[in-house]
Amino acid sequence: MDVLVIHLVNALLYASVLFLIAGGLSLIYGVMRIVNMAHGNLYAFGAYVTAWAIGSVAGGAPTVLLLVLLPVGALAAAVLGAVLEPTLLRPFYRRAEEYQLLVTFGLLMILEDLLRFIWGPYPLSASEVFENFGSLTIGDSLYPTYNFLVIGVGIVAAIFLWGVIYKTRFGVVLRATSQNMRMASALGVNVNRVYIQAFTLGCFMAGLGGAIIVPGQSAVLGMGIDAVVLAFIVVVVGGLGSLEGALVGALIVGVVREAGITWFPEIELAVLYLIAAIVLLVRPAGLFGRP
Amino acid sequence: MSLLVTKNLVKYFGDTHAVDHVDFTVKEREVLALIGSNGAGKTTLVNLISGLFPPDSGQILFRGQDVTHESVHGRISAGIARSFQLVNLFDQLSALDNVALTIFSREGKTRKLASLASADHAVWDEALEILRLFGLEGKAQMLAGGVSQGERKLLDVAIAYALRPKLLFLDEPTSGVSTREKTPIMDTVTSVVRSRGISAAIIEHDMDVVFNYSDRIVAMHQGAILADGTPDEIRRNEAVTTTLIGTTGPR
Amino acid sequence: MSTPAVTASANAREAGSVRTVLRWAVPVAVLLLVVPWIVPPYTAILLTYGLVMAIGALGFNLLLGYTGLLSFGHSAYFGVGAYVVALMVKYLGVGSMELFLFGAIIGSVIVTAVFGWVCVRYTRIFFSILTLALSQVLWSLAFKFFWVTGGTDGLRVPTPSLLVGLVTGQGDKTDFMSHAYYHYVLVVFFAAVALMWVIVNSPFGKALQAIRDNETRAEFVGVQIWRYRFVAFLVSGVFTGLAGALWVPLNGLTTPDIIHWSFSGEIVFMTVLGGFRSFAGPIVGAVVFNYLKTYAVGYTVYWQLLLGAVLVALVLSLPTGIVGTAGRLAARWKKVS
Ligand SMILES: Nc1ncnc2c1ncn2[C@@H]1O[C@H](COP(=O)(O)OP(=O)(O)OP(=O)(O)O)[C@@H](O)[C@H]1O
Ligand SMILES: [Mg+2]
């Protein structure tokens, strides 16, 4: 019983981080119709920046200070996104989809090495935060308290996004642009501004995912490339461009991953990719996608 | 004898009754004009018959065979071909290639991987012949994406014609074309159709063109057939004159 | 206007008539044949890698350039080719290159048939993501089933015997690779290029281009889109699988890295570098990319950054790639003179 609870919490932990990454990816696709292959690198960037920020304050700093530093990675990713969209992506909106994929793939390669250039080839950790939180007991076992914070952030982010998209003026503009960019533009929406805002928000989410995970597991090279493939699975399952889809997809992938690691570790990843393939066969647009 | 018969054909898009219980027939060897205001359901009717999407209900009979659930490929083999309202070409292939590909496909030769297309002289001869028929031989080597709007319309028709159909649907072959160009296009199209003894159903907004070139006219309104008759009968039909003529024109 | 002349010039824009192609191909072929005697062995081996990748990229481009489908999962078929060979060595003790190629073709037909059956229902970004996800299935299997695949350590493949045992790689490995194996690869390369050239210029190839340009209209001239895409997918995957089989003896080792999707990215990269709108593009791209990467890796640890910047610059300013740009320059030069 307790074991099941722990597995469930672990699944939620994965799901929270995945939702942040995949939600950002999906948001960007929904509004801009662009799939950013380098999205995982923004997640990695967030992780590195946060780990670096926390590592740079002397040991023994109060946990509160460390927590304040936590979101730095998310902000850094957002800034990076705000710079990248107008400079690198904007010239490609009128070009074929293949070129958009290619340019973001080039970006992926560049960002991957930039991380190595700035922080070197070794893992960077921020485990101090993780340890400061200690652990609590579930049944007979100890479980890290910090993980609950990650889940909490995931939940808050989901609610926050829902609010932004369905309850604010900005959300109305965002949805209008995503449904019909030309029409929105004709109605006076500044599409360029919406694009940069959406892209920045998407990158912020990815960065936040990296920032909150890094106390629990170190930032390493290649983490972004692995993450973006998982995010693809989430959005494929949930439906590209749908935030509800990203949420449900993240939960499914989180649960399957946790089950896989526990009961069928050899084929854990294979099962995930197969689920994505099956969902696409049955529902080509994903569970929540518009066909 | 009727070549094509639809029975109670229905297609709704949400609340839009695009095609609403339509019984539509095309006879052998006739040039039929399908008219109706914007949104009357003409294109949707052609989409249903040509197999772009299935009807909600109803039946389509072609030469006595039920083709309601036939694939597009099957309908083409049976002899139904169409052109498109918004020109639909292979823009990065030459005009000649556009037609030649169609012939290769018709002959089942596109299954061949291991022979050069250029070696099949019979196909290229026929393709050039068809371009000549539509007055396009001068553009044979130009990319389909690079010729004028009127020529693109004609090429679209030429492709459909190259399938050797028994029934040819032409969706506004003269739309987006200058008034001066309309007459030659319609002359070309109808003379080709009549000389080969096939039937054509032509969607058209220009009433002068309609009255000049068709044997029979079917008028649609809000998804249903409003009137069906010879040009003279339609000219005198009050329902048609009040709802259609005068209120619509080429867009 | 006599018809043969028309047809010849009609296809000239696409690929050139047989005669114009031969005017190019024969000198290049002769040059390639004598390369091992005029360059150092190391360069010849690098070129062998380039030719092997060219076969793979050629297959890939049947989908991208001719059918309009961007696969981000061709590492899978390359990997199948390579791992089939490695497993034949490990479990069957096979050492003949012909048997390797045969096995790789069978293996890649099976895998591409299954993957293709799923993937050809989709186009555009969905196709890209799905091919990527499926290739990752294979990657994770190669990675996790280490008792079969050697995991991250991979599997070693010794020097094979060529031409049903007539040529064996007993002596110096460098010498073998830069001469006998180079020529072996070259012959397979010639065959693959000739075959692909016929395929893209066949009626079937025309149908693929029609699907690429306008799917709806292709359907309405009677082309059964899924079937054609499926066959294209199959041919494409088998070419890439063949490349994988030729690659593995050269490299002597296969690891899961070649199945990872970032390797698919490299295949895409080389094709775009050469130009995916032209037949020769992937060939030129693969050879150049191979030198570029080798040079970049030797020059800096930040070679990815370098290559990434090249890719971005390429897509921004030279979307037709090396071959397309060269063709344009040549045309301009002709006009001037
Ligand atoms: N794919 C579709 N999805 C939703 N609604 C559609 C679709 N196709 C057509 N409609 C609607 O069905 C109605 C009939 O459209 P249709 O295109 O058949 O008209 P039409 O007679 O061809 O008009 P036009 O002269 O403008 O071409 C219109 O209200 C149109 O908006
Ligand atoms: Mg219409």
GROMACS .gro file of N, CA and C and ligand atoms in nm, chain B residues 13 16 18 36-45 53 85 172 205 251, ligand 1:
model
   85
  304PHE      N    1  -2.289   2.040  -4.247
  304PHE     CA    2  -2.171   2.080  -4.169
  304PHE      C    3  -2.224   2.153  -4.047
  307THR      N    4  -2.509   2.401  -4.096
  307THR     CA    5  -2.519   2.433  -4.239
  307THR      C    6  -2.569   2.312  -4.316
  309ALA      N    7  -2.554   2.192  -4.620
  309ALA     CA    8  -2.484   2.219  -4.745
  309ALA      C    9  -2.549   2.147  -4.861
  327GLY      N   10  -2.632   2.853  -5.888
  327GLY     CA   11  -2.679   2.880  -5.752
  327GLY      C   12  -2.588   2.983  -5.688
  328SER      N   13  -2.645   3.058  -5.592
  328SER     CA   14  -2.568   3.165  -5.531
  328SER      C   15  -2.453   3.108  -5.447
  329ASN      N   16  -2.367   3.195  -5.399
  329ASN     CA   17  -2.254   3.151  -5.316
  329ASN      C   18  -2.305   3.076  -5.194
  330GLY      N   19  -2.249   2.959  -5.171
  330GLY     CA   20  -2.290   2.882  -5.055
  330GLY      C   21  -2.413   2.797  -5.079
  331ALA      N   22  -2.457   2.785  -5.205
  331ALA     CA   23  -2.578   2.707  -5.234
  331ALA      C   24  -2.555   2.558  -5.216
  332GLY      N   25  -2.430   2.515  -5.222
  332GLY     CA   26  -2.401   2.373  -5.202
  332GLY      C   27  -2.352   2.302  -5.328
  333LYS      N   28  -2.321   2.379  -5.431
  333LYS     CA   29  -2.280   2.318  -5.559
  333LYS      C   30  -2.149   2.240  -5.543
  334THR      N   31  -2.050   2.308  -5.485
  334THR     CA   32  -1.920   2.241  -5.470
  334THR      C   33  -1.932   2.120  -5.379
  335THR      N   34  -2.010   2.134  -5.273
  335THR     CA   35  -2.027   2.022  -5.181
  335THR      C   36  -2.088   1.902  -5.253
  336LEU      N   37  -2.186   1.928  -5.340
  336LEU     CA   38  -2.248   1.819  -5.415
  336LEU      C   39  -2.143   1.747  -5.500
  344PHE      N   40  -1.539   1.357  -4.969
  344PHE     CA   41  -1.586   1.310  -4.838
  344PHE      C   42  -1.719   1.237  -4.855
  376GLN      N   43  -1.249   2.419  -5.800
  376GLN     CA   44  -1.284   2.561  -5.799
  376GLN      C   45  -1.158   2.645  -5.774
  463GLU      N   46  -1.649   2.578  -6.170
  463GLU     CA   47  -1.621   2.717  -6.208
  463GLU      C   48  -1.493   2.730  -6.292
  496HIS      N   49  -2.114   3.075  -6.254
  496HIS     CA   50  -2.190   3.188  -6.201
  496HIS      C   51  -2.235   3.284  -6.311
  542ARG      N   52  -1.779   3.642  -5.882
  542ARG     CA   53  -1.717   3.713  -5.771
  542ARG      C   54  -1.582   3.769  -5.813
  880LIG     N1   55  -1.559   2.152  -4.550
  880LIG     C1   56  -1.658   2.232  -4.505
  880LIG     N2   57  -1.672   2.251  -4.371
  880LIG     C2   58  -1.770   2.329  -4.323
  880LIG     N3   59  -1.859   2.394  -4.399
  880LIG     C3   60  -1.851   2.380  -4.533
  880LIG     C4   61  -1.748   2.299  -4.592
  880LIG     N4   62  -1.763   2.303  -4.726
  880LIG     C5   63  -1.869   2.384  -4.749
  880LIG     N5   64  -1.922   2.429  -4.634
  880LIG     C6   65  -2.041   2.515  -4.623
  880LIG     O1   66  -2.143   2.455  -4.696
  880LIG     C7   67  -2.216   2.552  -4.767
  880LIG     C8   68  -2.215   2.518  -4.913
  880LIG     O2   69  -2.084   2.542  -4.963
  880LIG     P1   70  -2.041   2.512  -5.113
  880LIG     O3   71  -1.896   2.536  -5.120
  880LIG     O4   72  -2.090   2.381  -5.152
  880LIG     O5   73  -2.116   2.626  -5.192
  880LIG     P2   74  -2.107   2.663  -5.345
  880LIG     O6   75  -2.244   2.651  -5.397
  880LIG     O7   76  -2.001   2.587  -5.411
  880LIG     O8   77  -2.070   2.816  -5.334
  880LIG     P3   78  -1.968   2.902  -5.422
  880LIG     O9   79  -2.045   2.952  -5.538
  880LIG    O10   80  -1.932   3.012  -5.329
  880LIG    O11   81  -1.854   2.817  -5.458
  880LIG     C9   82  -2.154   2.685  -4.736
  880LIG    O12   83  -2.229   2.746  -4.633
  880LIG    C10   84  -2.017   2.651  -4.686
  880LIG    O13   85  -1.974   2.744  -4.590
   0.00000   0.00000   0.00000
